[in-house]
Coordinates of C-alpha atoms in Angstrom, one line a residue:
Chain P
M14 CA -0.9 -42.5 11.3
A15 CA 2.3 -40.6 12.1
F16 CA 2.2 -37.1 13.7
F17 CA 4.2 -35.8 10.7
S18 CA 5.3 -37.6 7.6
V19 CA 6.8 -37.0 4.2
Q20 CA 6.2 -39.6 1.4
G21 CA 8.2 -39.7 -1.8
L22 CA 9.0 -36.0 -1.7
T23 CA 10.7 -34.7 -4.8
K24 CA 11.6 -31.2 -5.9
R25 CA 13.1 -30.4 -9.3
F26 CA 14.5 -27.0 -10.2
G27 CA 14.8 -27.4 -13.9
G28 CA 17.2 -30.2 -14.4
L29 CA 18.4 -30.2 -10.8
V30 CA 16.8 -32.6 -8.4
A31 CA 17.2 -30.9 -5.1
V32 CA 15.1 -33.4 -3.1
N33 CA 14.8 -36.9 -4.5
N34 CA 12.1 -39.3 -3.4
L35 CA 12.6 -38.5 0.3
S36 CA 10.4 -40.3 2.9
F37 CA 10.5 -39.9 6.7
S38 CA 8.2 -39.5 9.6
V39 CA 8.3 -37.8 13.0
D40 CA 6.5 -38.9 16.2
E41 CA 5.0 -36.5 18.5
G42 CA 7.4 -35.2 21.2
E43 CA 10.5 -36.3 19.2
I44 CA 13.5 -34.3 18.2
L45 CA 14.6 -35.3 14.7
G46 CA 18.0 -34.2 13.5
L47 CA 18.3 -33.5 9.7
I48 CA 21.9 -33.5 8.6
G49 CA 23.8 -33.6 5.4
P50 CA 26.7 -31.9 3.6
N51 CA 26.3 -28.4 2.2
G52 CA 23.8 -28.3 -0.7
S53 CA 22.3 -31.6 0.2
G54 CA 18.8 -30.2 0.3
K55 CA 18.0 -29.7 4.0
T56 CA 16.7 -26.1 3.7
T57 CA 14.8 -27.1 0.6
V58 CA 13.0 -29.7 2.6
F59 CA 12.0 -27.0 5.1
N60 CA 10.8 -24.7 2.4
L61 CA 8.8 -27.6 0.9
I62 CA 7.2 -28.3 4.3
M63 CA 6.3 -24.6 4.8
G64 CA 4.9 -24.2 1.3
V65 CA 7.5 -21.7 0.1
Y66 CA 8.2 -24.2 -2.7
H67 CA 5.6 -26.6 -4.0
P68 CA 6.7 -30.3 -4.3
S69 CA 7.2 -31.7 -7.8
S70 CA 5.7 -34.9 -6.4
G71 CA 5.2 -36.6 -3.1
T72 CA 3.0 -35.7 -0.1
I73 CA 3.5 -33.9 3.2
E74 CA 1.1 -34.9 5.9
F75 CA 0.7 -33.3 9.3
K76 CA -1.8 -34.5 11.9
G77 CA -3.7 -36.4 9.1
R78 CA -3.9 -33.4 6.8
I79 CA -2.1 -33.1 3.5
L80 CA -0.1 -29.8 3.3
N81 CA 0.6 -29.8 -0.4
G82 CA -0.4 -26.6 -2.1
L83 CA -1.3 -24.7 1.1
P84 CA 0.2 -21.2 1.5
T85 CA 2.9 -20.6 4.1
W86 CA 0.7 -18.6 6.5
K87 CA -2.0 -21.3 6.5
I88 CA 0.6 -24.0 7.3
C89 CA 1.8 -21.8 10.2
K90 CA -1.8 -21.6 11.5
L91 CA -2.1 -25.4 11.3
G92 CA 0.7 -25.5 13.9
I93 CA 4.1 -25.6 12.1
G94 CA 6.7 -22.9 13.0
R95 CA 10.1 -22.4 11.4
T96 CA 13.2 -20.3 11.9
F97 CA 15.4 -19.0 9.1
Q98 CA 19.0 -20.0 8.7
I99 CA 19.9 -16.4 7.9
T100 CA 18.0 -14.7 10.7
R101 CA 15.2 -12.5 9.6
P102 CA 14.1 -10.2 12.4
L103 CA 11.6 -7.6 11.5
R104 CA 14.2 -4.9 11.6
R105 CA 12.4 -1.7 12.5
M106 CA 10.2 -3.4 15.1
T107 CA 11.2 -3.9 18.7
V108 CA 11.9 -7.5 20.0
L109 CA 8.5 -7.4 21.8
E110 CA 6.7 -6.2 18.6
N111 CA 8.4 -8.9 16.6
V112 CA 7.2 -11.6 18.9
M113 CA 3.7 -10.0 19.3
T114 CA 3.3 -10.2 15.5
G115 CA 3.9 -14.0 15.9
A116 CA 1.4 -14.2 18.8
F117 CA -1.3 -12.5 16.7
A118 CA -1.5 -15.7 14.7
R119 CA -3.7 -17.1 17.6
T120 CA -5.5 -14.0 18.8
D121 CA -6.9 -10.6 17.7
S122 CA -6.5 -9.0 21.1
F123 CA -3.6 -6.6 21.6
E124 CA -3.4 -7.4 25.3
V125 CA -3.4 -11.2 24.9
A126 CA -0.7 -11.0 22.2
K127 CA 1.4 -8.8 24.5
E128 CA 1.1 -11.2 27.4
K129 CA 1.9 -14.2 25.2
A130 CA 4.9 -12.4 23.7
K131 CA 6.3 -11.5 27.1
E132 CA 5.9 -15.1 28.3
V133 CA 7.6 -16.5 25.2
L134 CA 10.5 -14.0 25.5
D135 CA 11.1 -14.9 29.1
F136 CA 11.0 -18.6 28.1
C137 CA 13.7 -17.9 25.4
G138 CA 15.9 -15.8 27.7
L139 CA 15.2 -12.5 25.9
G140 CA 12.9 -11.0 28.6
H141 CA 15.4 -8.3 29.4
K142 CA 15.8 -7.1 25.7
T143 CA 12.1 -6.5 24.8
H144 CA 12.7 -2.9 23.7
F145 CA 15.7 -3.4 21.5
L146 CA 15.1 -3.0 17.8
G147 CA 15.3 -6.2 15.7
K148 CA 18.3 -4.9 13.8
E149 CA 20.2 -4.0 17.1
L150 CA 20.6 -7.6 18.4
T151 CA 23.7 -9.8 18.5
V152 CA 23.8 -13.0 16.5
A153 CA 22.9 -15.1 19.5
D154 CA 20.0 -12.9 20.4
R155 CA 18.8 -12.9 16.8
K156 CA 18.7 -16.6 16.9
R157 CA 16.7 -16.5 20.1
L158 CA 14.4 -14.0 18.5
E159 CA 13.8 -16.3 15.5
I160 CA 12.8 -19.1 17.9
A161 CA 10.6 -16.8 20.0
K162 CA 8.8 -15.4 17.0
A163 CA 8.1 -19.0 15.8
L164 CA 7.1 -20.2 19.3
A165 CA 4.7 -17.3 19.7
T166 CA 2.5 -18.7 16.9
N167 CA 2.0 -21.8 19.2
P168 CA 3.4 -24.5 16.9
S169 CA 3.1 -28.2 17.7
L170 CA 6.0 -28.8 15.2
L171 CA 9.0 -26.5 15.1
L172 CA 11.5 -26.5 12.2
L173 CA 14.9 -25.1 13.4
D174 CA 17.3 -24.3 10.6
E175 CA 20.9 -24.1 11.8
V176 CA 20.1 -22.2 15.0
M177 CA 23.5 -22.9 16.5
A178 CA 25.6 -21.7 13.5
G179 CA 27.9 -18.8 14.3
L180 CA 27.5 -19.2 18.1
T181 CA 30.2 -19.5 20.7
P182 CA 30.5 -22.9 22.5
Q183 CA 28.9 -21.3 25.6
E184 CA 26.0 -19.9 23.5
Q185 CA 25.6 -23.3 21.8
M186 CA 25.2 -25.0 25.2
E187 CA 22.5 -22.5 26.1
G188 CA 20.9 -23.2 22.7
V189 CA 20.8 -26.9 23.3
E190 CA 19.2 -26.3 26.7
L191 CA 16.6 -24.1 25.1
V192 CA 15.7 -26.7 22.4
K193 CA 15.4 -29.3 25.2
K194 CA 13.1 -27.0 27.1
I195 CA 11.0 -26.5 24.0
R196 CA 10.6 -30.2 23.5
N197 CA 9.7 -30.7 27.2
S198 CA 7.0 -28.1 26.8
G199 CA 5.3 -30.4 24.3
V200 CA 6.6 -29.2 20.9
T201 CA 8.0 -31.7 18.4
V202 CA 11.2 -30.5 16.7
I203 CA 13.0 -31.1 13.5
I204 CA 16.4 -29.5 13.6
V205 CA 18.9 -28.9 10.8
E206 CA 22.4 -28.6 12.1
H207 CA 26.0 -28.8 11.0
I208 CA 27.6 -28.8 14.5
M209 CA 27.9 -32.5 15.3
H210 CA 28.3 -32.5 19.0
V211 CA 25.1 -30.4 19.2
I212 CA 23.1 -32.8 17.1
M213 CA 24.5 -35.9 18.7
G214 CA 23.5 -34.9 22.2
L215 CA 20.1 -33.5 21.3
C216 CA 18.4 -35.7 18.8
D217 CA 16.3 -38.9 19.4
R218 CA 16.9 -39.8 15.8
I219 CA 18.9 -38.5 13.0
L220 CA 18.2 -38.5 9.3
C221 CA 21.2 -37.9 7.0
I222 CA 20.6 -36.8 3.4
N223 CA 22.9 -36.2 0.5
Y224 CA 21.9 -35.1 -3.0
G225 CA 18.3 -34.9 -1.7
Q226 CA 18.2 -38.6 -0.9
A227 CA 18.1 -40.3 2.5
I228 CA 21.3 -42.2 3.1
A229 CA 20.9 -43.2 6.7
C230 CA 18.3 -42.9 9.5
G231 CA 18.5 -44.0 13.1
S232 CA 20.1 -43.2 16.5
A233 CA 23.1 -40.9 16.7
E234 CA 25.6 -43.8 16.9
E235 CA 24.1 -45.7 14.1
V236 CA 24.2 -42.7 11.7
A237 CA 27.6 -41.6 12.8
S238 CA 29.1 -45.0 12.0
H239 CA 27.2 -45.5 8.8
P240 CA 29.7 -45.9 5.9
Q241 CA 27.7 -43.8 3.5
V242 CA 27.5 -40.9 6.0
I243 CA 31.2 -41.0 6.6
E244 CA 31.7 -41.1 2.8
A245 CA 29.4 -38.1 2.3
Y246 CA 31.2 -36.0 4.8
L247 CA 34.8 -37.1 4.4
G248 CA 34.9 -38.8 1.0
K249 CA 36.4 -42.2 0.0
D250 CA 40.0 -43.1 0.2
Chain K
M21 CA -1.3 13.0 29.1
D22 CA 0.6 16.0 27.8
K23 CA 0.3 14.7 24.3
K24 CA -3.5 14.3 24.7
K25 CA -3.7 17.9 26.0
A26 CA -1.7 19.2 23.1
L27 CA -3.9 17.4 20.7
F28 CA -7.0 18.7 22.3
A29 CA -5.6 22.2 22.2
L30 CA -4.8 21.8 18.5
I31 CA -8.3 20.7 17.7
V32 CA -9.8 23.6 19.6
I33 CA -7.5 26.1 17.9
L34 CA -8.4 24.7 14.5
A35 CA -12.1 24.7 15.3
L36 CA -12.0 28.4 16.4
L37 CA -9.5 29.7 13.9
P38 CA -11.9 30.4 11.0
L39 CA -14.2 32.3 13.3
V40 CA -11.4 34.7 14.3
W41 CA -9.4 34.7 11.0
T42 CA -12.3 35.3 8.7
S43 CA -10.4 35.7 5.4
D44 CA -11.9 33.4 2.7
Y45 CA -8.5 33.1 1.2
Y46 CA -6.9 31.6 4.2
R47 CA -9.9 29.4 4.9
H48 CA -9.5 28.1 1.4
I49 CA -5.8 27.2 2.1
F50 CA -6.8 25.4 5.3
I51 CA -9.4 23.4 3.4
L52 CA -6.8 22.3 0.9
T53 CA -4.5 21.4 3.8
F54 CA -7.2 19.2 5.3
I55 CA -7.7 17.4 1.9
W56 CA -4.0 16.8 1.8
V57 CA -3.9 15.5 5.4
I58 CA -6.4 12.9 4.3
I59 CA -4.6 11.9 1.1
G60 CA -1.2 11.9 2.8
S61 CA -2.4 9.8 5.8
A62 CA -4.2 7.4 3.6
W63 CA -1.1 6.9 1.3
N64 CA 1.0 6.5 4.4
L65 CA -1.1 3.6 5.7
L66 CA -0.5 1.6 2.5
S67 CA 3.0 2.7 1.6
G68 CA 4.5 3.9 4.9
Y69 CA 3.2 1.1 7.1
A70 CA 2.5 -1.8 4.8
G71 CA 5.5 -0.8 2.6
Q72 CA 3.6 -1.1 -0.7
V73 CA 4.7 2.1 -2.4
S74 CA 1.9 3.5 -4.5
F75 CA 2.5 6.0 -7.3
G76 CA -1.1 5.8 -8.2
H77 CA -3.2 7.4 -5.5
A78 CA -4.6 9.8 -8.1
I79 CA -6.6 6.8 -9.2
F80 CA -8.5 6.8 -5.9
F81 CA -8.7 10.6 -5.6
G82 CA -10.0 10.9 -9.2
T83 CA -12.4 8.0 -8.8
G84 CA -13.8 9.6 -5.6
A85 CA -14.1 13.0 -7.3
Y86 CA -15.8 11.6 -10.4
T87 CA -18.2 9.5 -8.3
A88 CA -19.4 12.7 -6.7
G89 CA -19.5 14.5 -10.0
L90 CA -21.4 11.8 -11.8
C91 CA -24.0 11.8 -9.0
V92 CA -24.9 15.3 -10.4
T93 CA -24.5 14.8 -14.1
K94 CA -25.9 11.3 -14.5
L95 CA -28.0 10.5 -11.4
H96 CA -29.2 14.1 -11.0
I97 CA -28.8 14.0 -7.2
S98 CA -26.7 16.1 -5.0
A99 CA -22.9 15.7 -5.1
W100 CA -23.0 15.2 -1.4
W101 CA -24.3 11.7 -2.1
G102 CA -20.9 11.2 -3.6
M103 CA -19.4 11.4 -0.2
L104 CA -21.4 8.3 0.7
F105 CA -20.8 6.4 -2.6
A106 CA -17.1 7.4 -3.1
G107 CA -15.8 5.2 -0.4
P108 CA -17.3 1.9 -1.6
V109 CA -16.7 2.7 -5.3
T110 CA -13.0 3.5 -4.6
M111 CA -12.6 0.5 -2.5
L112 CA -13.9 -1.7 -5.3
V113 CA -11.4 0.0 -7.7
G114 CA -8.7 -0.5 -5.1
F115 CA -9.6 -4.2 -4.6
I116 CA -9.3 -4.9 -8.4
I117 CA -6.0 -3.0 -8.7
G118 CA -4.6 -4.8 -5.6
W119 CA -5.8 -8.2 -6.9
I120 CA -3.7 -7.6 -10.0
C121 CA -0.7 -5.6 -8.6
F122 CA 0.0 -7.4 -5.3
R123 CA 1.5 -10.3 -7.2
L124 CA 4.4 -7.8 -7.8
R125 CA 6.8 -6.7 -5.2
G126 CA 8.8 -3.6 -4.4
P127 CA 9.6 -1.4 -7.4
Y128 CA 7.5 -3.6 -9.7
F129 CA 4.4 -2.9 -7.7
A130 CA 5.2 0.9 -7.8
L131 CA 5.6 0.8 -11.6
A132 CA 2.3 -1.1 -12.0
T133 CA 0.5 1.6 -10.0
I134 CA 1.9 4.3 -12.3
A135 CA 0.6 2.3 -15.3
F136 CA -2.9 2.1 -13.7
G137 CA -2.8 5.8 -12.9
E138 CA -2.1 6.6 -16.6
I139 CA -4.9 4.2 -17.7
F140 CA -7.4 6.0 -15.5
L141 CA -6.3 9.4 -16.7
Q142 CA -6.6 8.4 -20.4
V143 CA -10.0 6.6 -19.9
A144 CA -11.4 9.7 -18.1
K145 CA -10.2 11.9 -21.0
V146 CA -11.6 9.6 -23.7
W147 CA -14.8 8.3 -22.3
K148 CA -16.6 11.5 -23.1
S149 CA -20.2 10.1 -22.8
L150 CA -19.6 9.3 -19.2
T151 CA -17.0 11.8 -17.9
G152 CA -17.5 14.7 -20.2
G153 CA -13.9 14.2 -21.3
M154 CA -11.5 17.2 -21.1
L155 CA -14.5 19.5 -20.5
G156 CA -14.7 18.1 -17.0
I157 CA -17.6 18.3 -14.7
L158 CA -18.9 21.6 -13.4
I159 CA -21.5 21.7 -10.5
I160 CA -23.0 24.4 -8.4
Q161 CA -21.5 24.7 -4.9
S162 CA -24.0 24.1 -2.0
F163 CA -22.7 26.8 0.2
R164 CA -21.4 30.3 -0.6
S165 CA -19.5 30.5 2.7
K166 CA -16.4 28.5 3.1
L167 CA -17.1 27.8 6.7
P168 CA -19.1 24.6 6.2
Y169 CA -16.4 23.2 3.9
Y170 CA -13.8 24.1 6.5
Y171 CA -15.5 22.1 9.2
I172 CA -16.4 19.2 7.0
G173 CA -12.7 19.1 5.9
L174 CA -11.5 19.3 9.4
A175 CA -13.8 16.5 10.6
L176 CA -12.8 14.2 7.7
A177 CA -9.1 14.9 8.4
L178 CA -9.5 14.1 12.1
L179 CA -11.5 11.0 11.3
C180 CA -8.8 9.8 8.9
I181 CA -6.0 10.4 11.4
A182 CA -8.0 8.6 14.2
V183 CA -8.7 5.6 12.0
V184 CA -5.0 5.3 10.9
Y185 CA -4.0 5.6 14.6
K186 CA -6.4 2.9 15.6
V187 CA -5.4 0.6 12.8
V188 CA -1.7 1.0 13.3
N189 CA -2.0 0.1 17.0
S190 CA -3.8 -3.1 16.4
K191 CA -3.1 -6.5 15.0
W192 CA -3.6 -5.1 11.4
G193 CA -0.9 -2.5 12.0
Y194 CA 1.6 -5.0 13.3
Y195 CA 0.9 -7.2 10.3
F196 CA 1.3 -4.3 7.9
V197 CA 4.7 -3.4 9.3
A198 CA 5.8 -7.1 9.4
I199 CA 5.0 -7.3 5.6
R200 CA 7.0 -4.1 5.0
E201 CA 10.0 -5.4 6.9
D202 CA 10.1 -8.9 5.5
Q203 CA 7.2 -10.5 3.6
D204 CA 8.5 -14.0 3.7
A205 CA 9.3 -14.0 7.4
A206 CA 5.9 -12.5 8.0
E207 CA 4.2 -15.4 6.1
A208 CA 6.1 -17.9 8.2
I209 CA 4.5 -16.5 11.4
G210 CA 1.0 -16.7 10.0
V211 CA 0.6 -13.4 8.1
S212 CA -1.4 -13.7 4.8
S213 CA 0.5 -11.0 3.0
F214 CA -2.0 -10.8 0.2
R215 CA -5.0 -10.4 2.6
Y216 CA -3.4 -7.8 4.8
K217 CA -1.9 -5.8 1.9
T218 CA -5.5 -5.7 0.5
I219 CA -6.9 -4.5 3.8
A220 CA -4.3 -1.7 3.9
L221 CA -5.2 -0.8 0.3
L222 CA -8.9 -0.8 1.0
I223 CA -8.6 1.6 3.9
S224 CA -6.2 3.8 2.0
S225 CA -8.4 4.0 -1.1
F226 CA -11.5 4.6 1.0
F227 CA -10.1 7.8 2.5
T228 CA -8.5 9.0 -0.7
G229 CA -11.8 8.5 -2.5
L230 CA -13.6 10.4 0.3
A231 CA -11.1 13.2 -0.1
G232 CA -11.8 13.2 -3.9
A233 CA -15.5 13.4 -3.4
F234 CA -15.1 16.3 -0.9
Y235 CA -12.8 18.1 -3.4
M236 CA -15.6 17.8 -6.0
N237 CA -18.1 19.3 -3.7
Y238 CA -15.8 22.1 -2.6
M239 CA -14.1 23.1 -5.8
A240 CA -17.3 22.4 -7.9
F241 CA -15.1 21.7 -11.0
I242 CA -12.9 18.8 -11.9
D243 CA -11.3 17.6 -15.1
P244 CA -9.2 14.5 -15.7
Q245 CA -5.9 16.5 -15.8
V246 CA -6.6 17.8 -12.3
V247 CA -7.9 14.8 -10.3
F248 CA -6.0 12.0 -12.1
S249 CA -2.7 13.9 -12.3
L250 CA 0.4 11.9 -11.6
H251 CA 2.3 15.1 -10.6
H252 CA -0.3 17.0 -8.7
I253 CA -1.9 14.1 -6.9
S254 CA 0.1 10.9 -6.9
I255 CA 3.6 12.4 -6.5
M256 CA 2.3 15.1 -4.1
A257 CA 0.8 12.4 -1.9
I258 CA 4.3 10.8 -1.6
L259 CA 6.1 14.1 -1.0
V260 CA 3.6 15.1 1.7
S261 CA 4.5 11.8 3.5
I262 CA 8.2 11.9 2.9
I263 CA 8.6 15.5 4.2
G264 CA 6.5 14.8 7.3
G265 CA 7.7 11.3 8.0
V266 CA 6.8 8.0 6.3
G267 CA 5.4 5.4 8.8
T268 CA 4.5 7.9 11.5
I269 CA 1.0 9.1 12.5
W270 CA 1.7 12.8 12.5
G271 CA 4.2 12.9 9.6
P272 CA 1.7 13.2 6.7
P273 CA -0.5 15.8 8.5
L274 CA 2.6 18.0 9.2
G275 CA 3.9 17.3 5.6
A276 CA 0.5 18.3 4.2
F277 CA 0.6 21.6 6.1
I278 CA 4.1 22.4 5.0
M279 CA 3.6 21.5 1.4
V280 CA 0.3 23.3 0.9
W281 CA 1.5 26.5 2.6
L282 CA 4.8 26.4 0.8
Q283 CA 3.1 25.9 -2.5
E284 CA 0.7 28.8 -1.8
T285 CA 3.5 31.0 -0.6
F286 CA 5.3 30.7 -3.9
R287 CA 2.2 30.6 -6.1
S288 CA 1.1 33.9 -4.7
S289 CA 4.6 35.3 -4.9
L290 CA 5.0 35.5 -1.1
F291 CA 1.4 36.6 -0.7
G292 CA 2.0 39.5 -3.2
L293 CA 5.1 40.9 -1.5
A294 CA 7.7 39.5 -4.0
P295 CA 8.0 40.0 -7.7
R296 CA 5.8 37.8 -9.9
W297 CA 8.6 35.5 -11.2
I298 CA 8.9 33.9 -7.7
S299 CA 5.6 32.1 -8.4
E300 CA 7.4 30.1 -11.1
A301 CA 9.8 28.8 -8.5
H302 CA 7.5 26.6 -6.4
V303 CA 8.4 23.4 -8.1
L304 CA 12.1 24.2 -7.6
A305 CA 11.4 24.9 -3.9
F306 CA 9.7 21.5 -3.5
G307 CA 12.7 19.9 -5.2
I308 CA 15.2 21.6 -2.9
L309 CA 13.1 20.8 0.2
V310 CA 12.8 17.1 -0.7
I311 CA 16.5 16.9 -1.3
L312 CA 17.3 18.5 2.0
V313 CA 14.8 16.3 3.9
I314 CA 16.1 13.1 2.3
R315 CA 19.7 14.1 2.9
Y316 CA 19.4 15.2 6.5
L317 CA 16.1 13.8 7.8
P318 CA 15.6 10.5 5.9
N319 CA 12.8 9.5 8.2
G320 CA 11.0 12.9 7.7
I321 CA 10.5 15.7 10.1
V322 CA 8.4 13.7 12.6
G323 CA 10.4 10.5 12.1
D324 CA 13.7 12.3 12.8
W325 CA 12.3 14.8 15.3
H326 CA 14.9 13.7 17.9
K327 CA 17.7 14.8 15.5
I328 CA 16.1 18.3 15.1
V329 CA 15.8 18.5 18.9
A330 CA 19.4 17.4 19.3
V331 CA 20.7 20.1 17.0
F332 CA 18.8 22.8 18.9
S333 CA 19.6 21.6 22.4
R334 CA 23.3 21.4 21.4
K335 CA 23.2 25.0 20.4
T336 CA 21.6 26.1 23.6
T337 CA 24.0 24.2 25.7
L338 CA 26.9 25.7 23.8
L339 CA 25.5 29.2 24.3
S340 CA 25.0 28.6 28.1
Q341 CA 28.6 27.3 28.3
E342 CA 29.9 30.4 26.6
K343 CA 28.0 32.6 29.1
S344 CA 29.5 30.8 32.1

């Protein structure tokens, strides 16, 4: 039994098939990269996993439990965290309060939540900005806050949706280090990313999808040299 | 510590005030203020903190008031029992309305609460065998003196503020604000938005119902137009919070104080000092006040207190500069 697996996942929006018979699995402690051209269905896969959308068919299984039909908050409590591509800080709450809200998923105690939040913020390199408001942060710090909020819920699987987009090369490098640190702390990661050098250096395996279908899966080199992947990104001559 | 001392002093002053200032008329206005502190604070918890803007708090106020009234007319027991029953009854009404309306978001939720408010008003008017229809319910007051009502009202208002304070500074409060700021992002970090919106609504309806039951006991007369009124209850609850400061603990209490006293000032034509026609202008005065607050203090007087302080401190520094 895989740690996390998706079998025959399909999502139709009217006549549009956004995700088409997609199957993959993730082992515990792995970093899986999910790549594909714009509109290929990557974010839809995340939304299906988190229960924002319900699959038209197929199953999603996490630690032996079928997630289909569960509400988002319950999936979070089972141990899956996610970040949003367009960052969604709780704007009129401070950074600390944002992360505490996440930490409350595991505790009812104010003090415990505060301790946990501080710990996570230090881990994510935001320890010095705890009293900024969510809306006052730079892009890079917002991305860190997204990760911190998700980590505070104590996930064993973390879904990162384009956390490096819009960052400077320096910030990207720090981002890669952070994701590695997260994995080393025992969290399994699925990461959607467009920036190739980030994903190549980071992932144990990469899954490339186009039109909602898997076209290649394997190590970074295998996927990068796969003819269909090259075609999807660059087109045919 | 200073804040605690100030709060303690305020409570002591309010407790001693009616003993010194023995006018029944002013005691009456204070009692009305306390009722509005409760309604405003309760509305604020649901709408200011959890972000679910209700235009239907008259539903809960009216239900609470009628619960107390019906204790007398139907059960033939004291209307004070209504204070005990009003909370649970109103919470049940709140739960059903929430179960239906929380599927809707933002303005659609607000519109649904208006619709429910009108339904309750019409039912109370038409269901004569239960409510007495437009004749309303008339009971006999328990006390001739206003003093007992003053202290009960004060105690209820303080209780309501204390509960709101306690809730806001707990897990529930954080979840309420998270839902207000971004419901989907909140769900992704483990917040069941439906459950916590319902909790906010239950607490809010409990206190609004309690205020209604107290109103019945104190005023000894209610009719549907008074207690289920969109203008005089539902909208007033919103104005009280907006003037004082939405999403702040002390905003609604301050707003309640301002609104009740402003209303009374106009209604009585500046306490009898000005010509009668002034009394017609109180709605106009509310309108102007709301426009000014929204334009200059969008977060209310408490929420934008630092702006007010800044204006005055700038003036004093300018004055001191001129002197030197």
